[in-house]
Every structure is written in structure tokens, then in C-alpha cells.
CSV table of C-alpha atoms in Angstrom, one decimal:
chain,number,residue,atom,x,y,z
A,27,MET,CA,-27.6,-43.2,-16.5
A,28,ILE,CA,-28.0,-40.1,-18.6
A,29,SER,CA,-29.5,-40.0,-22.1
A,30,HIS,CA,-27.7,-39.1,-25.3
A,31,ALA,CA,-29.3,-35.6,-25.4
A,32,GLU,CA,-28.2,-35.0,-21.8
A,33,ALA,CA,-24.7,-36.2,-22.5
A,34,GLN,CA,-24.4,-33.9,-25.5
A,35,ALA,CA,-25.7,-31.0,-23.5
A,36,LEU,CA,-23.2,-31.7,-20.7
A,37,THR,CA,-20.5,-32.0,-23.3
A,38,SER,CA,-21.3,-28.6,-24.7
A,39,ALA,CA,-21.7,-27.1,-21.2
A,40,ARG,CA,-18.3,-28.4,-20.3
A,41,LEU,CA,-16.7,-26.2,-23.0
A,42,ASP,CA,-18.2,-23.1,-21.4
A,43,ALA,CA,-17.7,-23.9,-17.7
A,44,ALA,CA,-16.6,-26.7,-15.5
A,45,LEU,CA,-19.2,-29.2,-14.6
A,46,ASP,CA,-20.0,-30.3,-11.0
A,47,PRO,CA,-18.3,-33.6,-10.0
A,48,VAL,CA,-21.5,-35.6,-10.2
A,49,ALA,CA,-22.3,-34.4,-13.7
A,50,GLU,CA,-18.8,-34.9,-14.8
A,51,ARG,CA,-18.7,-38.5,-13.6
A,52,GLU,CA,-22.0,-39.3,-15.2
A,53,LEU,CA,-20.8,-37.8,-18.5
A,54,VAL,CA,-17.5,-39.7,-18.5
A,55,THR,CA,-19.4,-42.9,-17.8
A,56,HIS,CA,-21.8,-42.3,-20.6
A,57,LEU,CA,-19.0,-41.4,-23.1
A,58,SER,CA,-17.1,-44.6,-22.3
A,59,THR,CA,-20.1,-46.6,-23.4
A,60,CYS,CA,-21.6,-44.4,-26.2
A,61,PRO,CA,-19.6,-44.0,-29.4
A,62,SER,CA,-21.9,-41.4,-31.0
A,63,CYS,CA,-21.7,-39.1,-28.0
A,64,ARG,CA,-18.0,-39.7,-27.8
A,65,THR,CA,-17.7,-38.7,-31.4
A,66,PHE,CA,-19.7,-35.5,-30.7
A,67,ALA,CA,-17.3,-34.7,-27.8
A,68,GLU,CA,-14.3,-35.2,-30.1
A,69,GLN,CA,-15.7,-33.0,-32.8
A,70,SER,CA,-16.6,-30.3,-30.3
A,71,ASN,CA,-13.1,-30.3,-28.9
A,72,ALA,CA,-11.8,-30.2,-32.5
A,73,LEU,CA,-14.0,-27.2,-33.2
A,74,VAL,CA,-12.7,-25.3,-30.2
A,75,SER,CA,-9.0,-26.1,-30.8
A,76,GLY,CA,-9.4,-25.6,-34.6
A,77,LEU,CA,-11.0,-22.1,-34.2
A,78,ARG,CA,-8.3,-21.1,-31.8
A,79,GLU,CA,-5.7,-22.1,-34.3
A,80,LEU,CA,-7.2,-20.4,-37.3
A,81,PRO,CA,-4.9,-17.9,-38.9
A,82,TYR,CA,-5.2,-14.3,-38.0
A,83,LEU,CA,-5.2,-11.3,-40.3
A,84,PRO,CA,-3.1,-8.3,-39.5
A,85,ALA,CA,-4.7,-4.9,-39.1
A,86,SER,CA,-5.6,-3.2,-42.3
A,87,PRO,CA,-3.9,0.1,-43.1
A,88,THR,CA,-6.8,1.1,-45.4
A,89,VAL,CA,-9.2,0.8,-42.5
A,90,SER,CA,-6.8,2.5,-40.2
A,91,ARG,CA,-6.5,5.5,-42.6
A,92,ALA,CA,-10.2,5.7,-43.1
A,93,VAL,CA,-11.2,5.5,-39.5
A,94,HIS,CA,-8.5,7.9,-38.3
A,95,SER,CA,-9.5,10.3,-41.0
A,96,TYR,CA,-13.1,10.1,-39.8
A,97,ILE,CA,-12.2,10.5,-36.2
A,98,GLY,CA,-10.1,13.5,-37.0
A,99,LYS,CA,-13.1,15.4,-38.3
A,100,PRO,CA,-14.8,17.6,-35.7
A,101,ARG,CA,-18.1,16.2,-34.3
A,102,SER,CA,-21.3,17.7,-35.5
A,103,PRO,CA,-23.3,19.9,-33.1
A,104,TRP,CA,-26.0,17.2,-32.9
A,105,ALA,CA,-23.4,14.7,-31.7
A,106,LYS,CA,-22.4,17.1,-29.0
A,107,LEU,CA,-26.1,17.5,-28.1
A,108,GLY,CA,-26.3,13.8,-27.8
A,109,THR,CA,-23.4,13.9,-25.4
A,110,ILE,CA,-25.1,16.5,-23.2
A,111,VAL,CA,-28.5,15.0,-23.3
A,112,PRO,CA,-28.4,11.2,-23.3
A,113,LEU,CA,-31.6,10.5,-25.1
A,114,GLN,CA,-30.9,6.8,-25.0
A,115,GLY,CA,-31.5,6.8,-21.3
A,116,MET,CA,-34.8,8.6,-21.7
A,117,PRO,CA,-37.0,6.6,-24.0
A,118,ALA,CA,-40.1,8.5,-23.1
A,119,PHE,CA,-38.6,11.9,-23.7
A,120,SER,CA,-40.0,12.3,-27.2
A,121,ALA,CA,-43.4,11.1,-26.0
A,122,ILE,CA,-43.5,13.6,-23.2
A,123,ALA,CA,-42.4,16.4,-25.6
A,124,ALA,CA,-45.1,15.4,-28.1
A,125,ALA,CA,-47.7,15.3,-25.3
A,126,LEU,CA,-46.7,18.8,-24.1
A,127,LEU,CA,-47.0,20.1,-27.7
A,128,VAL,CA,-50.5,18.7,-28.0
A,129,VAL,CA,-51.5,20.2,-24.6
A,130,PHE,CA,-50.1,23.6,-25.5
A,131,PHE,CA,-51.8,23.5,-28.9
A,132,SER,CA,-55.1,22.4,-27.4
A,133,VAL,CA,-55.0,25.2,-24.8
A,134,PHE,CA,-54.2,27.7,-27.5
A,135,VAL,CA,-57.0,26.5,-29.7
A,136,TYR,CA,-59.4,26.5,-26.8
A,137,LEU,CA,-58.5,30.1,-25.8
A,138,ARG,CA,-59.0,31.2,-29.4
A,139,VAL,CA,-62.3,29.5,-29.8
A,140,ASP,CA,-63.5,30.7,-26.4
A,141,ARG,CA,-62.6,34.3,-27.3
A,142,THR,CA,-64.3,34.3,-30.6
A,143,GLY,CA,-67.2,32.1,-29.6
A,144,THR,CA,-68.3,34.0,-26.6
A,145,PRO,CA,-71.9,35.4,-26.9
A,146,LEU,CA,-72.1,39.2,-27.2
A,147,ASP,CA,-71.9,41.1,-24.0
A,148,PRO,CA,-73.2,44.6,-24.1
A,149,GLY,CA,-70.5,45.7,-21.8
A,150,ASN,CA,-67.7,43.9,-23.5
A,151,ASP,CA,-65.7,45.8,-26.2
A,152,ASP,CA,-64.6,42.5,-27.8
A,153,SER,CA,-68.1,41.5,-28.5
A,154,GLU,CA,-69.0,44.7,-30.1
A,155,THR,CA,-66.0,44.7,-32.3
A,156,THR,CA,-66.7,41.2,-33.3
A,157,GLU,CA,-70.1,42.2,-34.3
A,158,ILE,CA,-68.6,45.1,-36.3
A,159,GLY,CA,-66.3,42.7,-38.0
A,160,GLY,CA,-69.3,40.5,-38.8
A,161,PHE,CA,-71.0,43.5,-40.2
A,162,ILE,CA,-68.2,44.2,-42.5
A,163,GLU,CA,-67.5,40.7,-43.9
A,164,ALA,CA,-68.0,37.4,-42.2
A,165,PRO,CA,-68.0,37.1,-38.4
A,166,GLU,CA,-65.9,33.9,-38.1
A,167,THR,CA,-63.2,34.8,-40.5
A,168,THR,CA,-62.7,38.3,-39.3
A,169,ALA,CA,-62.1,37.4,-35.7
A,170,THR,CA,-58.5,38.5,-35.7
A,171,PHE,CA,-59.4,41.5,-37.7
A,172,ALA,CA,-62.0,42.4,-35.2
A,173,ILE,CA,-59.5,42.2,-32.3
A,174,VAL,CA,-57.0,44.4,-34.1
A,175,GLU,CA,-59.7,46.8,-35.0
A,176,THR,CA,-60.7,46.9,-31.3
A,177,GLU,CA,-57.3,48.0,-30.2
A,178,GLN,CA,-57.0,50.5,-33.1
A,179,ALA,CA,-60.5,51.7,-32.5
A,180,GLU,CA,-59.9,52.2,-28.8
A,181,ASP,CA,-56.8,54.2,-29.6
A,182,ARG,CA,-58.5,56.2,-32.3
A,183,ALA,CA,-61.5,56.6,-30.1
A,184,THR,CA,-59.5,58.4,-27.5
A,185,GLU,CA,-57.9,60.5,-30.2
A,186,SER,CA,-61.2,61.3,-31.8
A,187,ASP,CA,-62.7,62.1,-28.4
A,188,ALA,CA,-59.9,64.5,-27.9
A,189,ASP,CA,-60.3,65.9,-31.4
A,190,SER,CA,-64.0,66.3,-31.0
A,191,ALA,CA,-63.5,68.0,-27.7
A,192,THR,CA,-61.0,70.5,-29.1
A,193,GLU,CA,-62.0,70.8,-32.8
A,194,SER,CA,-65.7,70.9,-33.0
A,195,SER,CA,-65.7,72.7,-36.3
A,196,ASP,CA,-64.0,69.9,-38.2
A,197,PRO,CA,-66.3,67.9,-40.5
A,198,SER,CA,-64.9,64.6,-39.3
A,199,ALA,CA,-65.6,65.7,-35.8
A,200,THR,CA,-69.1,66.4,-36.8
A,201,VAL,CA,-69.5,62.9,-38.1
A,202,GLU,CA,-68.1,61.4,-34.9
A,203,ALA,CA,-70.4,63.6,-32.8
A,204,GLU,CA,-73.3,62.6,-35.0
A,205,SER,CA,-72.9,58.9,-34.6
A,206,SER,CA,-72.0,59.1,-31.0
A,207,ASP,CA,-75.1,61.1,-30.5
A,208,SER,CA,-77.2,58.4,-32.0
A,209,THR,CA,-75.7,55.5,-30.1
A,210,GLU,CA,-74.6,56.9,-26.8
A,211,PRO,CA,-76.5,60.1,-26.1
A,212,ALA,CA,-75.5,60.8,-22.6
A,213,ASP,CA,-71.8,60.0,-22.9
A,214,ASP,CA,-70.4,63.0,-24.7
A,215,ALA,CA,-71.9,66.4,-24.1
A,216,GLN,CA,-70.4,68.0,-27.2
A,217,SER,CA,-71.6,65.3,-29.5
A,218,THR,CA,-75.2,65.6,-28.4
A,219,SER,CA,-75.1,69.3,-29.0
A,220,LEU,CA,-74.3,69.0,-32.7
A,221,PRO,CA,-77.1,68.5,-35.2
A,222,GLU,CA,-77.3,65.4,-37.5
A,223,GLU,CA,-78.0,67.0,-40.8
A,224,ASP,CA,-74.9,69.2,-40.9
A,225,GLU,CA,-73.0,66.9,-43.2
A,226,PRO,CA,-75.0,65.3,-45.9
A,227,THR,CA,-72.0,63.5,-47.4
A,228,SER,CA,-71.4,61.5,-44.3
A,229,GLU,CA,-75.0,60.8,-43.7
A,230,PRO,CA,-75.2,57.2,-45.1
A,231,GLU,CA,-72.2,56.2,-43.1
A,232,SER,CA,-73.4,57.6,-39.9
A,233,THR,CA,-76.9,56.3,-40.5
A,234,THR,CA,-75.5,52.8,-41.3
A,235,ALA,CA,-73.4,52.8,-38.2
A,236,SER,CA,-76.1,53.9,-36.0
A,237,ASP,CA,-78.6,51.4,-37.5
A,238,SER,CA,-76.1,48.6,-37.1
A,239,ASP,CA,-75.6,49.5,-33.6
A,240,GLU,CA,-79.3,49.7,-32.9
A,241,THR,CA,-79.8,46.1,-34.1
A,242,ASP,CA,-77.8,44.8,-31.2
A,243,ALA,CA,-76.4,46.0,-28.0
A,244,PRO,CA,-75.2,49.6,-28.0
A,245,PRO,CA,-71.5,49.6,-28.7
A,246,GLU,CA,-68.8,52.1,-28.1
A,247,PRO,CA,-69.8,54.9,-30.5
A,248,THR,CA,-66.2,56.0,-31.4
A,249,VAL,CA,-65.4,52.5,-32.4
A,250,THR,CA,-68.1,52.5,-35.0
A,251,ILE,CA,-67.1,55.8,-36.4
A,252,GLU,CA,-63.5,54.7,-36.8
A,253,LEU,CA,-64.4,51.8,-38.8
A,254,ALA,CA,-66.8,53.8,-41.0
A,255,GLU,CA,-64.6,56.8,-41.6
A,256,PRO,CA,-61.4,55.4,-43.2
A,257,THR,CA,-63.1,52.6,-45.1
A,258,GLN,CA,-66.0,54.4,-46.6
A,259,THR,CA,-65.8,53.1,-50.1
A,260,SER,CA,-65.2,49.5,-49.0
A,261,GLU,CA,-68.2,49.6,-46.8
A,262,GLU,CA,-70.3,51.0,-49.5
A,263,ASP,CA,-69.2,48.3,-51.8
A,264,ALA,CA,-69.8,45.6,-49.3
A,265,THR,CA,-73.2,46.8,-48.1
A,266,GLY,CA,-74.4,48.7,-51.2
A,267,GLN,CA,-74.9,51.8,-49.3
A,268,GLY,CA,-73.3,54.0,-52.0
A,269,THR,CA,-76.2,53.4,-54.4
A,270,ASP,CA,-79.0,52.4,-52.1
A,271,PRO,CA,-81.3,55.2,-51.3
A,272,GLU,CA,-82.3,53.5,-48.1
A,273,PRO,CA,-79.2,52.1,-46.5
A,274,THR,CA,-80.9,51.3,-43.2
A,275,ASP,CA,-82.9,48.4,-44.6
A,276,GLU,CA,-79.9,47.1,-46.5
A,277,THR,CA,-77.7,47.2,-43.4
A,278,ASN,CA,-80.3,45.4,-41.4
A,279,SER,CA,-80.6,42.7,-43.9
A,280,VAL,CA,-76.9,42.2,-43.9
A,281,LEU,CA,-76.8,42.0,-40.2
A,282,THR,CA,-79.5,39.5,-39.9
A,283,ALA,CA,-78.2,37.2,-42.7
A,284,PRO,CA,-75.5,35.3,-40.8
B,6,MET,CA,0.7,-21.1,-45.5
B,7,THR,CA,2.6,-17.9,-45.7
B,8,ALA,CA,1.6,-14.4,-46.6
B,9,PRO,CA,-1.9,-13.4,-45.7
B,10,TRP,CA,-2.0,-14.9,-42.3
B,11,ALA,CA,0.8,-13.0,-40.7
B,12,GLY,CA,-1.2,-11.4,-38.0
B,13,VAL,CA,-0.5,-11.8,-34.3
B,14,ARG,CA,-3.4,-13.0,-32.2
B,15,PRO,CA,-4.2,-10.5,-29.5
B,16,ALA,CA,-4.5,-11.3,-25.9
B,17,THR,CA,-7.8,-12.7,-24.8
B,18,THR,CA,-9.9,-11.8,-21.9
B,19,SER,CA,-7.9,-14.0,-19.7
B,20,GLY,CA,-5.1,-11.5,-19.8
B,21,SER,CA,-4.2,-9.0,-17.1
B,22,LYS,CA,-7.0,-7.0,-15.4
B,23,ARG,CA,-5.1,-3.8,-16.0
B,24,VAL,CA,-6.0,-4.0,-19.7
B,25,SER,CA,-9.7,-4.0,-18.8
B,26,LEU,CA,-9.2,-1.1,-16.5
B,27,ASP,CA,-7.4,0.8,-19.2
B,28,ASP,CA,-10.2,-0.1,-21.6
B,29,ASN,CA,-12.8,1.4,-19.2
B,30,ASN,CA,-10.7,4.5,-18.8
B,31,LEU,CA,-10.3,4.9,-22.6
B,32,VAL,CA,-14.0,4.3,-23.1
B,33,GLU,CA,-14.9,6.9,-20.6
B,34,ARG,CA,-12.6,9.4,-22.2
B,35,ALA,CA,-13.8,8.5,-25.7
B,36,ARG,CA,-17.4,8.9,-24.6
B,37,ALA,CA,-16.6,12.4,-23.4
B,38,GLY,CA,-15.3,13.2,-26.8
B,39,ASP,CA,-11.6,12.4,-26.6
B,40,GLN,CA,-10.6,11.4,-30.1
B,41,THR,CA,-7.2,10.1,-29.1
B,42,ALA,CA,-8.8,7.7,-26.6
B,43,PHE,CA,-11.1,6.4,-29.3
B,44,ALA,CA,-8.1,6.0,-31.7
B,45,LEU,CA,-6.4,3.9,-29.0
B,46,LEU,CA,-9.5,1.8,-28.7
B,47,PHE,CA,-9.6,1.4,-32.4
B,48,GLU,CA,-6.0,0.3,-32.5
B,49,ARG,CA,-6.7,-2.3,-29.8
B,50,PHE,CA,-9.8,-3.8,-31.4
B,51,HIS,CA,-9.2,-3.2,-35.0
B,52,ALA,CA,-7.5,-6.5,-35.9
B,53,PRO,CA,-9.9,-8.7,-33.8
B,54,VAL,CA,-12.9,-7.2,-35.3
B,55,LEU,CA,-11.5,-7.4,-38.8
B,56,ASN,CA,-10.7,-11.1,-38.3
B,57,TYR,CA,-14.1,-11.8,-36.8
B,58,LEU,CA,-15.9,-10.2,-39.7
B,59,HIS,CA,-13.6,-11.9,-42.1
B,60,ARG,CA,-14.7,-15.3,-40.7
B,61,MET,CA,-18.2,-14.1,-41.0
B,62,VAL,CA,-18.2,-13.0,-44.6
B,63,TYR,CA,-15.2,-14.8,-46.1
B,64,ASP,CA,-14.1,-11.8,-48.1
B,65,ARG,CA,-11.2,-9.7,-46.9
B,66,ALA,CA,-12.2,-6.5,-48.8
B,67,LEU,CA,-15.7,-6.8,-47.6
B,68,ALA,CA,-14.5,-7.5,-44.1
B,69,GLU,CA,-12.4,-4.3,-44.2
B,70,ASP,CA,-15.4,-2.3,-45.3
B,71,LEU,CA,-17.6,-3.8,-42.6
B,72,THR,CA,-14.8,-3.1,-40.0
B,73,GLN,CA,-14.7,0.5,-41.0
B,74,ASP,CA,-18.5,0.8,-40.8
B,75,THR,CA,-18.4,-0.9,-37.4
B,76,PHE,CA,-15.9,1.6,-35.9
B,77,ILE,CA,-17.6,4.6,-37.4
B,78,LYS,CA,-20.9,3.5,-36.0
B,79,ALA,CA,-19.3,2.9,-32.7
B,80,TYR,CA,-17.6,6.3,-32.8
B,81,ASN,CA,-20.9,8.0,-33.5
B,82,ALA,CA,-23.0,6.1,-31.0
B,83,LEU,CA,-20.5,6.0,-28.1
B,84,PRO,CA,-21.4,9.4,-26.7
B,85,ARG,CA,-25.0,8.2,-26.2
B,86,THR,CA,-24.1,5.0,-24.4
B,87,LYS,CA,-24.5,4.4,-20.7
B,88,PRO,CA,-21.5,4.7,-18.4
B,89,ASP,CA,-21.5,1.0,-17.5
B,90,LEU,CA,-21.0,0.0,-21.1
B,91,ALA,CA,-19.2,-3.3,-21.8
B,92,PHE,CA,-17.3,-1.8,-24.7
B,93,LYS,CA,-15.9,-5.0,-26.1
B,94,ALA,CA,-19.1,-6.9,-26.3
B,95,TRP,CA,-20.9,-3.8,-27.5
B,96,LEU,CA,-18.4,-3.4,-30.3
B,97,TYR,CA,-18.8,-7.0,-31.3
B,98,ARG,CA,-22.6,-6.6,-31.3
B,99,ILE,CA,-22.2,-3.7,-33.7
B,100,ALA,CA,-19.9,-5.8,-35.9
B,101,THR,CA,-22.3,-8.8,-35.8
B,102,ASN,CA,-25.3,-6.7,-36.7
B,103,THR,CA,-23.4,-4.9,-39.4
B,104,ALA,CA,-22.3,-8.2,-41.0
B,105,ILE,CA,-25.6,-10.0,-40.6
B,106,SER,CA,-27.6,-7.0,-42.0
B,107,HIS,CA,-25.2,-6.9,-44.9
B,108,LEU,CA,-25.5,-10.7,-45.5
B,109,ARG,CA,-29.2,-10.5,-45.3
B,110,ARG,CA,-29.3,-8.3,-48.3
B,111,GLY,CA,-28.7,-11.5,-50.2
B,112,LYS,CA,-25.9,-10.2,-52.4
B,113,ILE,CA,-23.1,-12.0,-50.7
B,114,VAL,CA,-21.3,-14.9,-52.2
B,115,LYS,CA,-19.2,-16.7,-49.7
B,116,TRP,CA,-15.7,-17.0,-51.0
B,117,LEU,CA,-13.8,-19.7,-49.1
B,118,PRO,CA,-10.1,-19.0,-48.6
B,119,PHE,CA,-7.8,-21.0,-50.7
B,120,LEU,CA,-6.0,-23.0,-48.0
B,121,THR,CA,-5.3,-26.3,-49.7
B,122,ASP,CA,-1.6,-25.8,-50.1
B,123,ARG,CA,-0.6,-29.4,-49.3
B,124,GLU,CA,2.7,-29.5,-51.1
B,125,THR,CA,4.8,-28.7,-48.1
B,126,GLY,CA,6.8,-31.5,-46.6
B,127,ASP,CA,5.9,-30.7,-43.1
B,128,GLU,CA,3.2,-33.1,-42.0
B,129,ALA,CA,2.3,-31.0,-39.0
B,130,ILE,CA,1.7,-27.9,-41.1
B,131,GLU,CA,-0.2,-30.0,-43.6
B,132,ARG,CA,-2.4,-31.4,-40.8
B,133,SER,CA,-3.0,-28.0,-39.4
B,134,VAL,CA,-3.9,-26.6,-42.8
B,135,THR,CA,-6.1,-29.5,-43.5
B,136,ARG,CA,-8.0,-29.1,-40.3
B,137,SER,CA,-8.2,-25.3,-40.8
B,138,THR,CA,-9.6,-25.9,-44.2
B,139,ASP,CA,-12.1,-28.4,-42.9
B,140,ILE,CA,-13.2,-26.1,-40.1
B,141,ASN,CA,-13.5,-23.2,-42.5
B,142,VAL,CA,-15.6,-25.3,-44.8
B,143,ALA,CA,-17.8,-26.5,-41.9
B,144,MET,CA,-18.1,-23.0,-40.5
B,145,SER,CA,-19.1,-21.6,-43.9
B,146,LYS,CA,-22.0,-24.0,-44.0
B,147,LEU,CA,-23.4,-23.0,-40.7
B,148,PRO,CA,-26.2,-20.4,-40.3
B,149,GLN,CA,-24.9,-17.0,-39.5
B,150,HIS,CA,-26.2,-16.9,-35.9
B,151,TYR,CA,-24.5,-20.2,-35.2
B,152,ALA,CA,-21.3,-19.2,-36.8
B,153,SER,CA,-21.2,-15.8,-35.0
B,154,ALA,CA,-21.7,-17.5,-31.7
B,155,LEU,CA,-18.9,-20.0,-32.2
B,156,LEU,CA,-16.6,-17.4,-33.6
B,157,LEU,CA,-17.2,-15.0,-30.7
B,158,ARG,CA,-16.8,-17.7,-28.1
B,159,HIS,CA,-13.9,-19.7,-29.4
B,160,TYR,CA,-12.2,-17.6,-32.1
B,161,GLN,CA,-12.3,-14.3,-30.4
B,162,GLY,CA,-12.1,-15.7,-26.9
B,163,LEU,CA,-15.1,-13.9,-25.4
B,164,SER,CA,-16.5,-15.2,-22.2
B,165,LEU,CA,-20.0,-16.6,-22.2
B,166,ALA,CA,-21.4,-13.4,-20.7
B,167,GLU,CA,-19.6,-11.3,-23.3
B,168,THR,CA,-20.8,-13.6,-26.1
B,169,ALA,CA,-24.4,-13.3,-24.8
B,170,HIS,CA,-24.0,-9.5,-24.6
B,171,ALA,CA,-22.5,-9.3,-28.1
B,172,LEU,CA,-25.4,-11.4,-29.5
B,173,ASP,CA,-27.9,-9.4,-27.5
B,174,ILE,CA,-29.3,-12.5,-25.8
B,175,THR,CA,-29.3,-13.9,-22.3
B,176,GLU,CA,-26.6,-16.2,-21.0
B,177,ASN,CA,-28.9,-19.2,-21.0
B,178,ALA,CA,-29.9,-18.4,-24.6
B,179,ALA,CA,-26.3,-18.1,-25.5
B,180,LYS,CA,-25.6,-21.5,-23.9
B,181,LEU,CA,-28.5,-23.0,-25.9
B,182,ARG,CA,-27.3,-21.4,-29.1
B,183,LEU,CA,-23.8,-22.6,-28.6
B,184,PHE,CA,-25.0,-26.1,-27.9
B,185,ARG,CA,-27.0,-26.1,-31.1
B,186,ALA,CA,-24.2,-24.5,-33.1
B,187,ARG,CA,-21.8,-27.2,-31.9
B,188,LYS,CA,-24.2,-29.9,-32.9
B,189,ALA,CA,-24.7,-28.3,-36.3
B,190,PHE,CA,-20.9,-28.1,-36.6
B,191,ALA,CA,-20.5,-31.7,-35.7
B,192,VAL,CA,-23.0,-32.7,-38.3
B,193,VAL,CA,-21.2,-30.7,-41.0
B,194,TYR,CA,-17.7,-31.5,-39.9
B,195,GLY,CA,-18.4,-35.2,-39.7
B,196,ALA,CA,-20.2,-35.3,-43.0
B,197,ALA,CA,-18.7,-36.6,-46.2
B,198,PRO,CA,-16.8,-34.1,-48.4
B,199,ASP,CA,-19.6,-34.1,-50.9
B,200,GLY,CA,-21.7,-32.2,-48.4
B,201,THR,CA,-24.1,-34.8,-47.3
B,202,GLY,CA,-25.6,-34.2,-43.9
B,203,ASP,CA,-26.2,-30.5,-44.5
B,204,GLU,CA,-29.9,-31.0,-44.3
B,205,GLU,CA,-29.5,-32.3,-40.7
B,206,ILE,CA,-28.5,-28.9,-39.4
B,207,ASP,CA,-31.0,-27.5,-37.1
B,208,ARG,CA,-31.6,-24.0,-38.4
């Protein structure tokens, strides 16, 4: 004999699918002796038949117009993208994309830090230029500037070398030869042949450049000259060389400060 | 009763299998961007969804708005669905979620249809109308998840699997929910007209 709860469960299950013969027989037996379960069965049957007999609304022309009007519009490009790339089937797509972004950003940051944070190498042009950038302003903030200056200085160095080789009478060529003489004596034969005191106006610049180069590893001399020559006033303002009678000490103090 | 209930009940799932195959073909075309195919699907399911939502919210204008929202959501989401989509159950799921989310905003007043036209001489019609009214009243007192399960299963004629899919639950959970909904309905339906017995509904 089944309980009331089991009888009601079987009554409900019978509305969804046919019961097996044993359960059907037990349910019928229980319903014949239990008025409350029989009432539940009758109400359940009334529910099913009543819902099936409920009136039915016709289709709404307002809704039809609105939906057809919406369908008639062309789809947006994003909807077409969704058709091409079924993002719903790839739940980890956004996570993978985010991870790749983080990896690329980390690699980029690592390369940048590694490039600027490398200790100075006497044979490395980047290190020298970084030091020159640090000499001008701040070493960390002028990292990009230093790299750009390196490329420009290399280009100008080749030009100035060519100029100094062909136009030895030019005052700028004299300055270049002067500083290159002080930093790299055996590199350029024409530079070493020129005297230092030929151009008094460019003496502080060349002296400063040579002093700054002497504090650290010997850099490329043409690079130093290129930085000093076009930005003469700015360097003077920054280091006080324009008014200081002894620019060497001032330059050294600036270099050792950071 | 006359005017508003002039609709024709559509064929249920026990109809021919060719309809289902055509549905799959239309769904496949609509997923690929065929607007005509989606329009045909809309014509096919427009009235059933409208009636289902009308039984959920008891307001025809609101049911029309929710029907429109349902089909627009379906139109936008269809290209992103999987190829083995059960369109009918999926559509009813959208309709159910749309209605329930709207009702949960707490700004809905259930307006019961005025069906108490008992002045006709035909006793059969009177009995039918009376029973419809009673069922409407009882259904309106059920919690939404019970009402939606009963409406999908017995009013819209969905199978148990389709009902479960539309409610986003398993078949066993659908059986259990239907059982509880029928018990709740029996409590309300068998209660006195003054509404006693409402507190016995297992919510």
C-alpha cells in the first residue's frame, strides 16, 4: 500500500507520462480508498483540461508590424561579427585574449626596463647616450630621448666626420675635432692635429663635453659634440656653464648628483 | 464569451513531424541571416507566445509588449546560438525570462480577465466559462515559476523535455516543479471563493 504522498506523486507523474502497470494498479487501489487523494487527482485532471480549454488570443497586428519593421532593418556589423565568430561557444575567448594582452604588455615593459636599466658598457653606444641624456636632464626620464639622440647622433657623427675630413677650416669642424681629440685621441687623425685653443667661444662646450666623458667610460666623441653644438644655450642654462668660470667642476657635480 | 477570444489554437507538438523539420530548416536559415525565415518563424510562434505571456501577466497590452521584446531578443541572439538549438523551447525560455524579469520589478498589477458573463442560456458555455474563470483565478494566485510550468506543459502543449528546456532546468526538476505546481493549484482551486487556503501553497 502506497502513502498519500506517493499517491499524489504518481498522480502527477501520470499526467506527464504513462505509469508502469504495477504503479498504476497501486495508484488505482489507493485512490479507491482515499478521498483526499482522489480529490487531488480530480483537480489535477480539471487543471489539465481547463488549461487546454482556455480561450486563445489571435495574433496581434501591432506586434507583427513592430517585429517585421525591426527585422526589415539591416543587421549591425557587430551582429554579423557574432555570426562569424560564435562567441557563445567559446566562453574562455575573452580570458585568453586578456591573458595575451597582459603577456604582451609585460614583455614590452620588461624590454623597456631592461634596455634603460642596463649598466653602462663602455663599448655600447646606448649606454653612452643614456649617460649623456642623464647629463642633460634626468637619466630615467630621458631614456627615450637618449635613444633618439643616439640614432641622430650616429647619423650626425658620420656627417660630421665627413665634414671634418673635408672642411677642416670650418669653426664647427674645429670644435668637433677639439672634443674628439680629448676623448678619442687615436681615432681621427685630423682631429688630433688641430689645437684646442683655436676657438675660445666653443671652449666651455668642448671642455664640458670632454669632462663629462672623462667621468665615465669614454664615449663616441662625435655623439658628444652633436649634443653640445645645437643646444648650446640649453646646456648652459642647465649646467650653469654660461656664467661659471670653471665649468668642469660644475659639470662633475651635476654628473655625480644622480 | 465572444470577441477577444477569437484566436485559433495552433497545432501542438503532437502534430506532424514535417513541421518540426521545417522549423529546423527555418531556424538554420534564420541563423544564417535570412530575414524571411525569421519572419516565418515569427508568424508561426507569434500567437502562442502572445497567449503564454498573456496568461503570465494578465494584461494584453503588456503581453504584446513582452511578445515584441521576446522576438526582438530572439532575432538578435539567434546568430550566436548553437546549431542544435531547440528553437521552440529556447523561444519560450526567452519569453519566460522576459515576463518574470518584468514582473520582478514589482510594478505589475494582475488584472484578471472579466469572464463572468453568465447571462447566456447555454449551460455548457456557462459551465465552461465558470471553469475558465476559476482556473484563471487559481492560476493568478500561483507563484510565477509554478504558473509558467503549468502553462508551458498544459496550455502551450510542450513536452516534458521542452518544458524543462524552456524553464532551464532538468527534466527531473521539471517533474518536481510540475508536481508542486499541481498541488498548489489544487489547494487554490479547491479553496473557498474568499481565498482561504492561499497560505498553504508551497512557495
